[in-house]
Coordinates of C-alpha atoms in Angstrom, one line a residue:
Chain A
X55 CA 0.0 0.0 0.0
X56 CA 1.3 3.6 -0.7
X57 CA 2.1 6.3 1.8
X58 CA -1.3 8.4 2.8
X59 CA -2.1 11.4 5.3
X60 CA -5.6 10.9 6.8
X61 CA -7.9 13.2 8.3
X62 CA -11.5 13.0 9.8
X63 CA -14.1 15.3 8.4
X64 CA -16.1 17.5 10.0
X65 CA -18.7 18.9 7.5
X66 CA -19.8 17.9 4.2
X67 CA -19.1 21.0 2.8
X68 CA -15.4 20.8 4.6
X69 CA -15.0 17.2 3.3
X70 CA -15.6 17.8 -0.4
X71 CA -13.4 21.1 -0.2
X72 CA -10.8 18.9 1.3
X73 CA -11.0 16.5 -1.7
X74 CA -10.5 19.0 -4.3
X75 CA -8.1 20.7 -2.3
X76 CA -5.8 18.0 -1.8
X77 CA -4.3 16.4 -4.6
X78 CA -5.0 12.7 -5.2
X79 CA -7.3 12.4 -2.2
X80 CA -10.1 10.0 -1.4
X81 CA -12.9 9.9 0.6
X82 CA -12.9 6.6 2.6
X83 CA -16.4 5.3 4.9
X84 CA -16.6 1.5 5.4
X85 CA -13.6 1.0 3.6
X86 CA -14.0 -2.2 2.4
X87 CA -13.6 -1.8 -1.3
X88 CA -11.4 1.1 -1.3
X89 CA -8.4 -1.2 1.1
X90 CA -8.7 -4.2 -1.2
X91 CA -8.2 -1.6 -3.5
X92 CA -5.3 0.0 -2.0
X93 CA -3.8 -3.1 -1.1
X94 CA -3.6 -4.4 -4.6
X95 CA -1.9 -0.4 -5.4
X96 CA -5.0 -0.7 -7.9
X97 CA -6.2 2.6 -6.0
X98 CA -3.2 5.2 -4.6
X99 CA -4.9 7.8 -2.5
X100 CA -2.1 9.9 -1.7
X101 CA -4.5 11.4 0.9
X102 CA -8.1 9.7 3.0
X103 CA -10.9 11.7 4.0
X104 CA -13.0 9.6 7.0
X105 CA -16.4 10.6 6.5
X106 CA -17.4 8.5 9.2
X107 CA -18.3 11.5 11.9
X108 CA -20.8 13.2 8.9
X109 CA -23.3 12.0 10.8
X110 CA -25.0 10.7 7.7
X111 CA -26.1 7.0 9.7
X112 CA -29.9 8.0 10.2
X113 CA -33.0 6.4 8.0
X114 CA -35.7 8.9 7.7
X115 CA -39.3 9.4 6.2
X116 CA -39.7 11.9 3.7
X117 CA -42.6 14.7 3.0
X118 CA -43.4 12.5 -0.2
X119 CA -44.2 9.3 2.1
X120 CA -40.5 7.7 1.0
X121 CA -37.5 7.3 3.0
X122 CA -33.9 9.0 3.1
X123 CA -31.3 7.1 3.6
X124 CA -28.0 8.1 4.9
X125 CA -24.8 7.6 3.2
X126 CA -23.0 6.0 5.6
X127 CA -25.9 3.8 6.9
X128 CA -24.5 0.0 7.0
X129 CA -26.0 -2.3 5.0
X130 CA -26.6 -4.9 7.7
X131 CA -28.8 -1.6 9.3
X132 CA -30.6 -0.8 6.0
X133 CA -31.4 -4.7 5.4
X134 CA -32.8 -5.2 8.8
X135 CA -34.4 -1.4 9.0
X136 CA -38.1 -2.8 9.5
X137 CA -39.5 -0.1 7.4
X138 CA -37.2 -1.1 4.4
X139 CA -38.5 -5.0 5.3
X140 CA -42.0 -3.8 4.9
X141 CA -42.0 -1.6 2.0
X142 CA -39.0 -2.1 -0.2
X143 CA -38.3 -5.7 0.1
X144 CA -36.5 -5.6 -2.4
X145 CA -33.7 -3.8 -1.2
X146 CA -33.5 -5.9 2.3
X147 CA -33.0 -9.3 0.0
X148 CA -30.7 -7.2 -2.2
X149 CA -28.7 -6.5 0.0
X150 CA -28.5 -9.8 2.0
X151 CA -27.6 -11.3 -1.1
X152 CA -24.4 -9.9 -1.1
X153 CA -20.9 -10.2 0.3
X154 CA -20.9 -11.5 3.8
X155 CA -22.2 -10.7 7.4
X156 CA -19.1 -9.6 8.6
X157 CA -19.0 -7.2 5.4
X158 CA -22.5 -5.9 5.5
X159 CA -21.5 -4.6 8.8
X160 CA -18.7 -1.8 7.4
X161 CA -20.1 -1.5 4.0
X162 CA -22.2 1.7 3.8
X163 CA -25.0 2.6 1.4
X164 CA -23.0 5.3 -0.8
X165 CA -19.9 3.0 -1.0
X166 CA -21.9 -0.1 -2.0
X167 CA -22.8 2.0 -5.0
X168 CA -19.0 3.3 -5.6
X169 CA -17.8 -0.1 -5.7
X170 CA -15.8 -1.3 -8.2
X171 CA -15.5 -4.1 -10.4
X172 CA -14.7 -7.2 -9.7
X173 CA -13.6 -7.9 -13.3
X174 CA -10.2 -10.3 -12.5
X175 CA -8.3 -8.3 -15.3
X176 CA -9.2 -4.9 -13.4
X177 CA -7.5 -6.7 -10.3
X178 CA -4.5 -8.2 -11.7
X179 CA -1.8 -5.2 -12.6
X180 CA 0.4 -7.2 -14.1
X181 CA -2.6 -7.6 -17.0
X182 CA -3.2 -4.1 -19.3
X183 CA -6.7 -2.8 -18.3
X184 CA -8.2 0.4 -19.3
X185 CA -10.3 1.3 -16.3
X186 CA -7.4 0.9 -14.0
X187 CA -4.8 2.2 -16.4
X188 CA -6.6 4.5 -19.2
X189 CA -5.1 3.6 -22.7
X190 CA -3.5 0.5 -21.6
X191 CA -5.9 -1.9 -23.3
X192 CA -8.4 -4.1 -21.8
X193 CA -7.5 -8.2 -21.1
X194 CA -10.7 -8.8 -20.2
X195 CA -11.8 -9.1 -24.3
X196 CA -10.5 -12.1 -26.2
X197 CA -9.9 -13.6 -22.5
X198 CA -11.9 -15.8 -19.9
X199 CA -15.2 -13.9 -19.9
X200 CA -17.9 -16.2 -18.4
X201 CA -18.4 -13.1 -15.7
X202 CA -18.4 -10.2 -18.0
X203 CA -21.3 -7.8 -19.5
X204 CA -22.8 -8.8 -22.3
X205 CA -24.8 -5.5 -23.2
X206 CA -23.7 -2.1 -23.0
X207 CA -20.3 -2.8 -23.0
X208 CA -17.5 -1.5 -25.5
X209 CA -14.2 -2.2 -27.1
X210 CA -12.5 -0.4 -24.1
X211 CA -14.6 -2.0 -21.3
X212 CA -16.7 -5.1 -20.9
X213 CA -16.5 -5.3 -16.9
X214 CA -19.8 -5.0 -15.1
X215 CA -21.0 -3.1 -11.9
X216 CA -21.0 -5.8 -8.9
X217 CA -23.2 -4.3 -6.6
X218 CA -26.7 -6.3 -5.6
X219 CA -28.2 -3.3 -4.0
X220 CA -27.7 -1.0 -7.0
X221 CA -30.0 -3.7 -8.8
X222 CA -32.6 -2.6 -6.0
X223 CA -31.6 0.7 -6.0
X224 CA -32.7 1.2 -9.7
X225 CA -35.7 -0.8 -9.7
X226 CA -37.2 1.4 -7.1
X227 CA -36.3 5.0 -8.8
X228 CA -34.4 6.2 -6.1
X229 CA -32.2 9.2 -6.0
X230 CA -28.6 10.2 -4.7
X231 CA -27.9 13.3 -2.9
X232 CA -24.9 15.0 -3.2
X233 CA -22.7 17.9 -1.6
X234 CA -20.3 19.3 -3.9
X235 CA -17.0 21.2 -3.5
X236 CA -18.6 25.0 -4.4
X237 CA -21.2 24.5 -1.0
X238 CA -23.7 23.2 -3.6
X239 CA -25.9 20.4 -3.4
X240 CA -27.9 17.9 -5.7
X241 CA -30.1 15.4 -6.5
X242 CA -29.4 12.5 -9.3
X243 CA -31.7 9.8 -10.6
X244 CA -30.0 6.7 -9.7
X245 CA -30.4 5.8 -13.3
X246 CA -27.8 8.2 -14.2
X247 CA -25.1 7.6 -11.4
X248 CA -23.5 5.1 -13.2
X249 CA -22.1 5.4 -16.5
X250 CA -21.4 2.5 -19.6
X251 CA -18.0 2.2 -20.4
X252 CA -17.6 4.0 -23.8
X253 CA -14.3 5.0 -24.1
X254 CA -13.7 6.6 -21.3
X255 CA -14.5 3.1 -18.6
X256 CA -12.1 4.6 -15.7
X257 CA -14.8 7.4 -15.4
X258 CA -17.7 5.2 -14.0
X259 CA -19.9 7.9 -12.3
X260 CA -21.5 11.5 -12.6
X261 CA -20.2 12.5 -9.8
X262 CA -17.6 15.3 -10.2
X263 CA -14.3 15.7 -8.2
X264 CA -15.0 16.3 -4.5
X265 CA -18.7 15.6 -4.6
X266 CA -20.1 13.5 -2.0
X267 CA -22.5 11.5 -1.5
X268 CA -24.7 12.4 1.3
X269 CA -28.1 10.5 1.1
X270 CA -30.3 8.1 -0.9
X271 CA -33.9 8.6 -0.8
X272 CA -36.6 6.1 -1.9
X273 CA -39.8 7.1 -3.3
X274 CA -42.8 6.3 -1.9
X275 CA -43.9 2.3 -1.5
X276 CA -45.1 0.5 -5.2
X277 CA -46.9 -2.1 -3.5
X278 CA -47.0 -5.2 -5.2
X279 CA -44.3 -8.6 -4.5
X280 CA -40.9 -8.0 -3.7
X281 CA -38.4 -10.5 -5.5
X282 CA -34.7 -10.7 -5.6
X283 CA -33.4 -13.9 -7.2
X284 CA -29.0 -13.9 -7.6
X285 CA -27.9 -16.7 -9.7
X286 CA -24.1 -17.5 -8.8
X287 CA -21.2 -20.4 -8.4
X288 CA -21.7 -20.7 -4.3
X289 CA -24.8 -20.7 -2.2
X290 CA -23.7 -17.7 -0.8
X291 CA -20.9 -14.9 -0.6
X292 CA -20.3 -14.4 -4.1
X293 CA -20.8 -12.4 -6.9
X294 CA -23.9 -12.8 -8.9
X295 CA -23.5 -14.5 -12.5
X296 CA -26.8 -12.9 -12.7
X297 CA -29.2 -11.8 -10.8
X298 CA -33.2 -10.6 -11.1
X299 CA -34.8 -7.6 -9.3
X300 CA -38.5 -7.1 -9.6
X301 CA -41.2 -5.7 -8.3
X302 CA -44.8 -7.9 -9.5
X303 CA -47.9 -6.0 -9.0
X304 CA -51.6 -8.0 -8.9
X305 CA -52.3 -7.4 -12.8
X306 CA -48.8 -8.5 -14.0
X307 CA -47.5 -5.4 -14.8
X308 CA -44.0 -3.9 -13.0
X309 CA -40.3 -3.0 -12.8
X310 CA -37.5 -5.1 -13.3
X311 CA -33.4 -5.3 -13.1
X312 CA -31.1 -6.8 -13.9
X313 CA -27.5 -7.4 -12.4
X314 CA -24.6 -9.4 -13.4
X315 CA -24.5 -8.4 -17.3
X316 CA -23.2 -4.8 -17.3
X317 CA -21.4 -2.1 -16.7
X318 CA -24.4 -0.2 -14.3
X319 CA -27.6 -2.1 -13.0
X320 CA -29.7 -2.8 -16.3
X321 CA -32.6 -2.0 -16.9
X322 CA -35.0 -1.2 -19.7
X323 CA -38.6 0.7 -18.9
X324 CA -39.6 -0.5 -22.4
X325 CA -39.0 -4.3 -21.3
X326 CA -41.4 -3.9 -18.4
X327 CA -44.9 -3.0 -20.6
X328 CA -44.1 -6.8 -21.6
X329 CA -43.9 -7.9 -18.1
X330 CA -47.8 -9.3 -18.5
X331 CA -46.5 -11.4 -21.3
X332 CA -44.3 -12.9 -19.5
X333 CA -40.0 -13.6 -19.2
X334 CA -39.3 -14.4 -23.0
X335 CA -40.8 -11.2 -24.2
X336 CA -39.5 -9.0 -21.2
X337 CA -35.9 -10.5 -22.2
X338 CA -36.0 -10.3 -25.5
X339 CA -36.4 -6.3 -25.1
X340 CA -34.5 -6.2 -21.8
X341 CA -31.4 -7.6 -23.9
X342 CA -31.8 -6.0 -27.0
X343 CA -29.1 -5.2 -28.7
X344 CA -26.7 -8.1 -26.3
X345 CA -23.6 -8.0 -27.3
X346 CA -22.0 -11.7 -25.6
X347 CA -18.6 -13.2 -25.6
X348 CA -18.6 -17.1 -26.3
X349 CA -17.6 -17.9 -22.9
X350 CA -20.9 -15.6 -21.3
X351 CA -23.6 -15.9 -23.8
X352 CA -25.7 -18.3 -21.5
X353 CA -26.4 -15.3 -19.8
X354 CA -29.0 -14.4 -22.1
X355 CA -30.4 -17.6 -21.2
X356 CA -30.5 -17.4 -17.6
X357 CA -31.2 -13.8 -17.6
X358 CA -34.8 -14.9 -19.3
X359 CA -35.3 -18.2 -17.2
X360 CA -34.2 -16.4 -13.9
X361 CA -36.8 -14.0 -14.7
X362 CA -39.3 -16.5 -15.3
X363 CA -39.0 -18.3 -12.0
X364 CA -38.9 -14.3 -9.9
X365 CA -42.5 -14.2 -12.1
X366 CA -43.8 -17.3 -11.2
X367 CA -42.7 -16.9 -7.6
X368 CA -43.9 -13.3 -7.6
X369 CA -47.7 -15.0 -8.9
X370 CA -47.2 -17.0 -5.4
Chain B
X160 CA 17.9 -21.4 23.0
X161 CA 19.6 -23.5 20.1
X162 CA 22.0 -21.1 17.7
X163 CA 20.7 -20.9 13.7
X164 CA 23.1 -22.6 12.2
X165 CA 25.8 -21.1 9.1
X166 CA 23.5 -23.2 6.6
X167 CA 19.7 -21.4 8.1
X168 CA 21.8 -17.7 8.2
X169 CA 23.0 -18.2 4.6
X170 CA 19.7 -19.9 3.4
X171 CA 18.0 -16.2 4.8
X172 CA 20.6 -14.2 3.2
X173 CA 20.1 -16.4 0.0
X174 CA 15.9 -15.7 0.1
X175 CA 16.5 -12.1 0.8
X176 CA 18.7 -11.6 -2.0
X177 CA 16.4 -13.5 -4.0
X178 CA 13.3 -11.7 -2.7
X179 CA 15.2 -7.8 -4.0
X180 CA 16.1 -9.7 -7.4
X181 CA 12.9 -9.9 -7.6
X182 CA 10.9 -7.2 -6.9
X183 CA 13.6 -5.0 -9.2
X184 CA 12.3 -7.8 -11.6
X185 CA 8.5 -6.8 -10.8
X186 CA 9.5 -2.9 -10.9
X187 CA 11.1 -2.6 -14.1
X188 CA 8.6 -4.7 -15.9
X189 CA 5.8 -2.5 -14.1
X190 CA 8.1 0.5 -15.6
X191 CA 7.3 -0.6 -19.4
X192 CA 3.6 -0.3 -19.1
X193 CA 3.4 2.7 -17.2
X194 CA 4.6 6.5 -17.0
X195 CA 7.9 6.4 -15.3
X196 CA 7.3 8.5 -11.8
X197 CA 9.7 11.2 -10.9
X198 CA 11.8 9.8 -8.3
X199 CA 11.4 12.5 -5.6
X200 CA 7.8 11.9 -5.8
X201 CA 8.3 8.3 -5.0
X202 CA 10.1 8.7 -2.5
X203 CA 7.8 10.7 -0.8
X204 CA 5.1 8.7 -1.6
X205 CA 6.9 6.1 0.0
X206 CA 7.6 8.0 3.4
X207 CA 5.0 7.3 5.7
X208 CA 2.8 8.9 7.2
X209 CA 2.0 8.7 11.3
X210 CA -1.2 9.0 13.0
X211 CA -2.1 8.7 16.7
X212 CA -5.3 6.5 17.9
X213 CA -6.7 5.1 21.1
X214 CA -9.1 2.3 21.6
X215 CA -10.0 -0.2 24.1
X216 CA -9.0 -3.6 23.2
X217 CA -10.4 -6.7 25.6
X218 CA -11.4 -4.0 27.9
X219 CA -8.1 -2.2 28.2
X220 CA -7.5 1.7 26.8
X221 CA -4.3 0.8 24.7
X222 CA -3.0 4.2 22.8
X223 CA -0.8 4.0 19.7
X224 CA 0.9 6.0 17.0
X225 CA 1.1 4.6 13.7
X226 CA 1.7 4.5 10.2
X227 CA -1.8 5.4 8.9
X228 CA -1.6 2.3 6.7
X229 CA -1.9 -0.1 9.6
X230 CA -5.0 -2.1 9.3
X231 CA -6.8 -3.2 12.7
X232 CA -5.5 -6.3 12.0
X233 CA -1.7 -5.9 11.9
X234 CA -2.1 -3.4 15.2
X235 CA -4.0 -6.0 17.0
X236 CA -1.2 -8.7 16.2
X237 CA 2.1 -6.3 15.1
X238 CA 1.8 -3.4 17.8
X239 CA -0.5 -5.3 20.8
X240 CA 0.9 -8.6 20.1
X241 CA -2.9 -10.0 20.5
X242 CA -2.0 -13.0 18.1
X243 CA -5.0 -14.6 18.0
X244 CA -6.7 -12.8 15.7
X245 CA -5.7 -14.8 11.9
X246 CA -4.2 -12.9 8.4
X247 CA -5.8 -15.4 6.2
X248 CA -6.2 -13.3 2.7
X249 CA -5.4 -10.2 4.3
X250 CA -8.3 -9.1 1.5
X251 CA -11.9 -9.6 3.2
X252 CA -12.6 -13.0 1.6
X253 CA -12.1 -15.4 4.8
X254 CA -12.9 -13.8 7.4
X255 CA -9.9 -15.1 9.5
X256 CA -9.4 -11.8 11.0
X257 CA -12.8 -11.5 12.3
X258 CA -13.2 -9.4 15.5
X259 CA -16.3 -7.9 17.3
X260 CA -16.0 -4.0 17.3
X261 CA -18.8 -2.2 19.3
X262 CA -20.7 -5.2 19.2
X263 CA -20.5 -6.0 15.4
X264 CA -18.4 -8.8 13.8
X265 CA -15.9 -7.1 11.2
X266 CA -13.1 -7.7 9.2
X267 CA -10.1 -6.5 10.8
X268 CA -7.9 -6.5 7.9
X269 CA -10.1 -4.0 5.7
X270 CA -10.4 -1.2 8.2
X271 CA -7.7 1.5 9.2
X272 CA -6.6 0.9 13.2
X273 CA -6.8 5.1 13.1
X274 CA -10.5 4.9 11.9
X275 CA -11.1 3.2 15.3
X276 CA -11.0 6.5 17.8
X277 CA -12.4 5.5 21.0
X278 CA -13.9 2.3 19.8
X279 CA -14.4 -1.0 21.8
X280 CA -12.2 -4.2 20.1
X281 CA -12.8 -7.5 21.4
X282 CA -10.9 -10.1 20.1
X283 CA -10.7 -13.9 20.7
X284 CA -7.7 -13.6 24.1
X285 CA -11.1 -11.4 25.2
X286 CA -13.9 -13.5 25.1
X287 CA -11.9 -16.4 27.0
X288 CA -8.7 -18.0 28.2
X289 CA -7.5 -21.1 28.2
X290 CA -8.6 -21.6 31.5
X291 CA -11.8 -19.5 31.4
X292 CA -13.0 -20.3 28.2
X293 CA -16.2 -18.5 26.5
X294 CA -19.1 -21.4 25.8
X295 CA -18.6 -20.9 22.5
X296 CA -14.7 -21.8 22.7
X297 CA -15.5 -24.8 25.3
X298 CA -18.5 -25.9 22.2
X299 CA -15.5 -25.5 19.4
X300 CA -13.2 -27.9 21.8
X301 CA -17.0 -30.0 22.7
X302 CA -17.4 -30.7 18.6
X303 CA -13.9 -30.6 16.9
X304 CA -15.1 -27.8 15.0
X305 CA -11.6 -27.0 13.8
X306 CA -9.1 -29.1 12.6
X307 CA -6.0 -27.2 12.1
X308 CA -6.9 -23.9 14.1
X309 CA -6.3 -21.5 11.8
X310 CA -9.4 -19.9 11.1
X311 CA -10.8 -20.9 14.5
X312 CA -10.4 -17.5 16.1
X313 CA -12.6 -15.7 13.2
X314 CA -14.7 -18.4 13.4
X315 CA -15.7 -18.0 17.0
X316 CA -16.2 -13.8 17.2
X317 CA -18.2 -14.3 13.7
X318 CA -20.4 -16.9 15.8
X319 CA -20.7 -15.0 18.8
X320 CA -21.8 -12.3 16.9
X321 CA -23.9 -14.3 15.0
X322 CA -26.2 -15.3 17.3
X323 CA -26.5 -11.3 18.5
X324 CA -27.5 -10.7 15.2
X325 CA -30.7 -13.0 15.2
X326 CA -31.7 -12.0 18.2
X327 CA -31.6 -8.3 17.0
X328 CA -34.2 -9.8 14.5
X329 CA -31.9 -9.5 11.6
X330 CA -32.9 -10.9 8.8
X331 CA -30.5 -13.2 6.1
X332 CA -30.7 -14.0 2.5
X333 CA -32.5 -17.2 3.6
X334 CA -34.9 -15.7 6.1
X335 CA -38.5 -17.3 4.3
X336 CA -40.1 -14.2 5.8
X337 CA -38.3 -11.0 6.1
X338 CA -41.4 -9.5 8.5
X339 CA -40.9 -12.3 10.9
X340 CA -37.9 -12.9 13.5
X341 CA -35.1 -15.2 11.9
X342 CA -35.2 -18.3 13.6
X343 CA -31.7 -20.4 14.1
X344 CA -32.2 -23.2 12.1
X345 CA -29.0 -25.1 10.4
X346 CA -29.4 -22.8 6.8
X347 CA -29.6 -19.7 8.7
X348 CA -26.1 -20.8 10.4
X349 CA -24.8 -21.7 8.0
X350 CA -25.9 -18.4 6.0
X351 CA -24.6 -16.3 8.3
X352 CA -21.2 -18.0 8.9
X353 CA -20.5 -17.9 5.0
X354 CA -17.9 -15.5 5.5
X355 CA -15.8 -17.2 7.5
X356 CA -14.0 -19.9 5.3
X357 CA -13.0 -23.2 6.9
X358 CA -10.0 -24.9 4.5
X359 CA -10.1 -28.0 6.5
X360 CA -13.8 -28.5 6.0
X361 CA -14.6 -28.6 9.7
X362 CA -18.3 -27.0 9.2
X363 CA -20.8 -29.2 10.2
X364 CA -18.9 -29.3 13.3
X365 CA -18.8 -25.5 13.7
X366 CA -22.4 -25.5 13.1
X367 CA -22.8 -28.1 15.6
X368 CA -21.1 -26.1 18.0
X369 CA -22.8 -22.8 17.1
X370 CA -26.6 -24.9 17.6
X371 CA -25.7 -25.9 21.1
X372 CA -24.7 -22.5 22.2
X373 CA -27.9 -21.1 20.4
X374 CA -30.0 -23.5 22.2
X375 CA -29.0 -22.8 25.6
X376 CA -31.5 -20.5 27.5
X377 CA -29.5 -17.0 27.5

């Protein structure tokens, strides 16, 4: 690990100041992406801002009748929150899908969205990759690819966005606050946090330098069944091959995401008018336009029969 | 104590030397696929950087300065010499280093010891000794649930905290009903100790262990 100075915020505002006015600095909350990171010298803060003291740990209702989430609220907390149980079911199995107890302890809910690929290429540096290393190439393509995207990617880029929550996250509209650097603040559709790769796949949010993440808030309840079905090697702590997010109201109709297959959680609000028609013609617009590698093109497959048995549990 | 012998002091010498070879190796191959760094930048990239922190450890204030890249981990076994606590993959993925902070099982080795201000660490020399042991240790002895030890000590803060954690009422990924209080059935143990990895297999002993201590009145 390189050499870093470290210092605790006190304010928002004084965090994302520090971060532009440092060079090379980070933010750092649960820390458990960012240290793997830094282990591996795939990320080199030269400087670490704790955001820890912010203050941002509470879970709140909103005028709307939805619910604001702090950034640094844990993910074990937001799982077991009994208003998240109740109304966004989605999001507690989301996130109890993912990594392990011990995990879900430290990880917070803005840093479960900054995570970063777990693309194997990304993580070895002896491999060119142009996410870690802009320019260098990317290993990933004409390699072993059975975990990569297999829509929205491009030539640069076709790692995909490991988080289970995100896949929760999006199905439910929800929207990041930020603080930025000038004292300003703002809101952002979830949908437009995450970027696709392009050509430029080291950039992989909106977010501008020194903004922070400060809350996420959740509209108010849909209703309907809550399902979250991850398809992957192990029973449990690992990353999803892929994985189905939906929300099934009485009539058939509803919202669905998809993780595991690209480079931001997937979803297409066209795809969901089919959704009383049932899996094949949800997936056939949902992956419209799939771009797979030899080695990952049963995910098409299992992205449709995965969806199938969320709807057929979702009919009860 | 028996002298190393001029065989063991040249066989270190040998794996040192071996060991710079190598990492020059490492560094100018690195050098070739990427922009060559000013050297005074390096170097002060390299210098570290010291931090003061204070926490109590096993119920004991225990104040420390260090370089800010110390994990929890490495403070707890480096600076406290509290070995008990494992570095299995030193990388989050089995859970080895597992100790119960504030009341919560964690990874030791992905958090900063100076991100632990005033915190409350309890590691495996703090729920028992030898002599005293914590049920959960004396049900670990009870049901082999180890086999070479290694992972043992993460094993047995994870459990203890496990069975906190469903009687906080929260829920896992295969809780049937997430409106209804986990109960501690075999899946849900197993579940909840999946971050804990066990090389020598000895699971369905450490669950074995884990039911016994869940099943006594509390």
């Amino acid at each position: 690990m390189r050499s870093f100075t470290y210092e605790k915020a006190h304010s928002p505002a004084a965090a994302a100041s520090a971060a532009v006015r440092t060079s090379n600095a980070k933010f750092i909350a649960g820390g458990t992406n960012l240290l793997d990171l830094m282990k591996l010298e795939i990320e080199t803060p030269s400087h670490l801002i704790d955001v820890n003291g912010l203050g941002f740990d509470k879970i709140e209702p909103t005028p709307e009748g939805g619910l604001r989430i702090g950034a640094l609220v844990r993910n074990t907390a937001l799982a077991a929150d009994e208003r998240v149980r109740r109304d966004y079911g989605l999001l507690s199995r989301a996130l109890l899908a993912g990594a392990s107890g011990q995990l879900r302890n430290k990880a917070t809910t803005a840093g479960n969205l900054l995570q970063r690929t777990r693309c194997p290429y990304f993580y070895d540096t002896n491999q060119p990759c142009n996410k870690r290393s802009p320019g260098s190439g990317c290993a990933a393509i004409g390699g072993i690819t059975r975990q990569h995207a297999v829509i929205g990617a491009s030539d640069a880029c076709i790692a995909t966005h490991p988080s289970d929550m995100a896949i929760a996250m999006r199905a439910l509209d929800a929207t990041v606050q930020t603080a930025r650097p000038d004292g300003t603040t703002r809101n952002i559709p979830i949908a437009d946090l995450h970027r696709l790769p392009g050509n430029t796949p080291h950039l992989e949010t909106t977010l501008g330098a020194g903004e922070l993440i400060t809350s996420v808030t959740l509209p108010k309840p849909l209703g309907g069944t809550h399902v979250y079905r991850k398809v992957r090697d192990r029973a449990s702590y690992a990353f999803a091959l892929v994985s189905v997010g939906a929300i099934v109201q009485r009539d058939g109709t509803g919202r669905v995401a998809v993780g595991g297959i690209a480079h931001k959680p997937w979803r297409v609000e066209a795809a969901e008018a089919e959704m009383p028609r049932g899996a094949k013609a949800v997936a056939a617009r949902l992956l419209d336009g799939a771009k797979p590698t030899r080695d990952n093109s049963f995910k098409l497959a299992l992205v449709e029969r995965t969806l199938a048995a969320v709807l057929t549990e979702a009919k009860g | 104590m028996r002298k190393p012998s001029a065989f063991e002091m040249s066989r270190r010498n040998l794996l040192i030397g071996t060991a710079t070879s190598v990492a020059i190796g490492a560094t100018s191959a690195q050098a070739q696929n990427s922009v060559p760094q000013p050297l005074a930048a390096a170097t002060a990239a390299d210098a570290p950087a010291m931090a003061t922190v204070s926490f109590n450890v096993n119920g004991e204030v225990r104040a420390l300065k260090l370089d800010t890249r110390t994990t929890l981990l490495d403070a707890l076994r480096e600076h406290l010499h509290l070995t008990g606590t494992k570095k299995g993959c030193d990388h989050g993925q089995c859970g080895a280093c597992a100790v119960i902070v504030g009341g919560q099982r964690i990874n030791s080795c992905l958090t900063l010891a100076v991100m632990h201000e005033g915190d409350s660490v309890t590691t495996i020399e703090g729920l028992g000794t030898p002599e005293h042991m914590h049920p959960m240790q004396a049900a670990f002895v009870k049901h082999d649930g180890f086999q070479c030890g290694y992972c043992t000590p993460g094993q047995i803060c994870s459990a203890v905290a496990v069975l906190d954690e469903i009687k906080a009422g929260i829920p896992s990924h295969v809780t049937d009903d997430l409106n209804v209080a986990p109960e501690l059935t075999n899946a849900e143990l197993r579940e909840r100790m999946s971050g804990n990895i066990c090389r020598c297999g000895a699971y369905s002993n450490i669950a074995e262990a884990i039911t016994e201590i869940a099943g006594r009145p509390a």
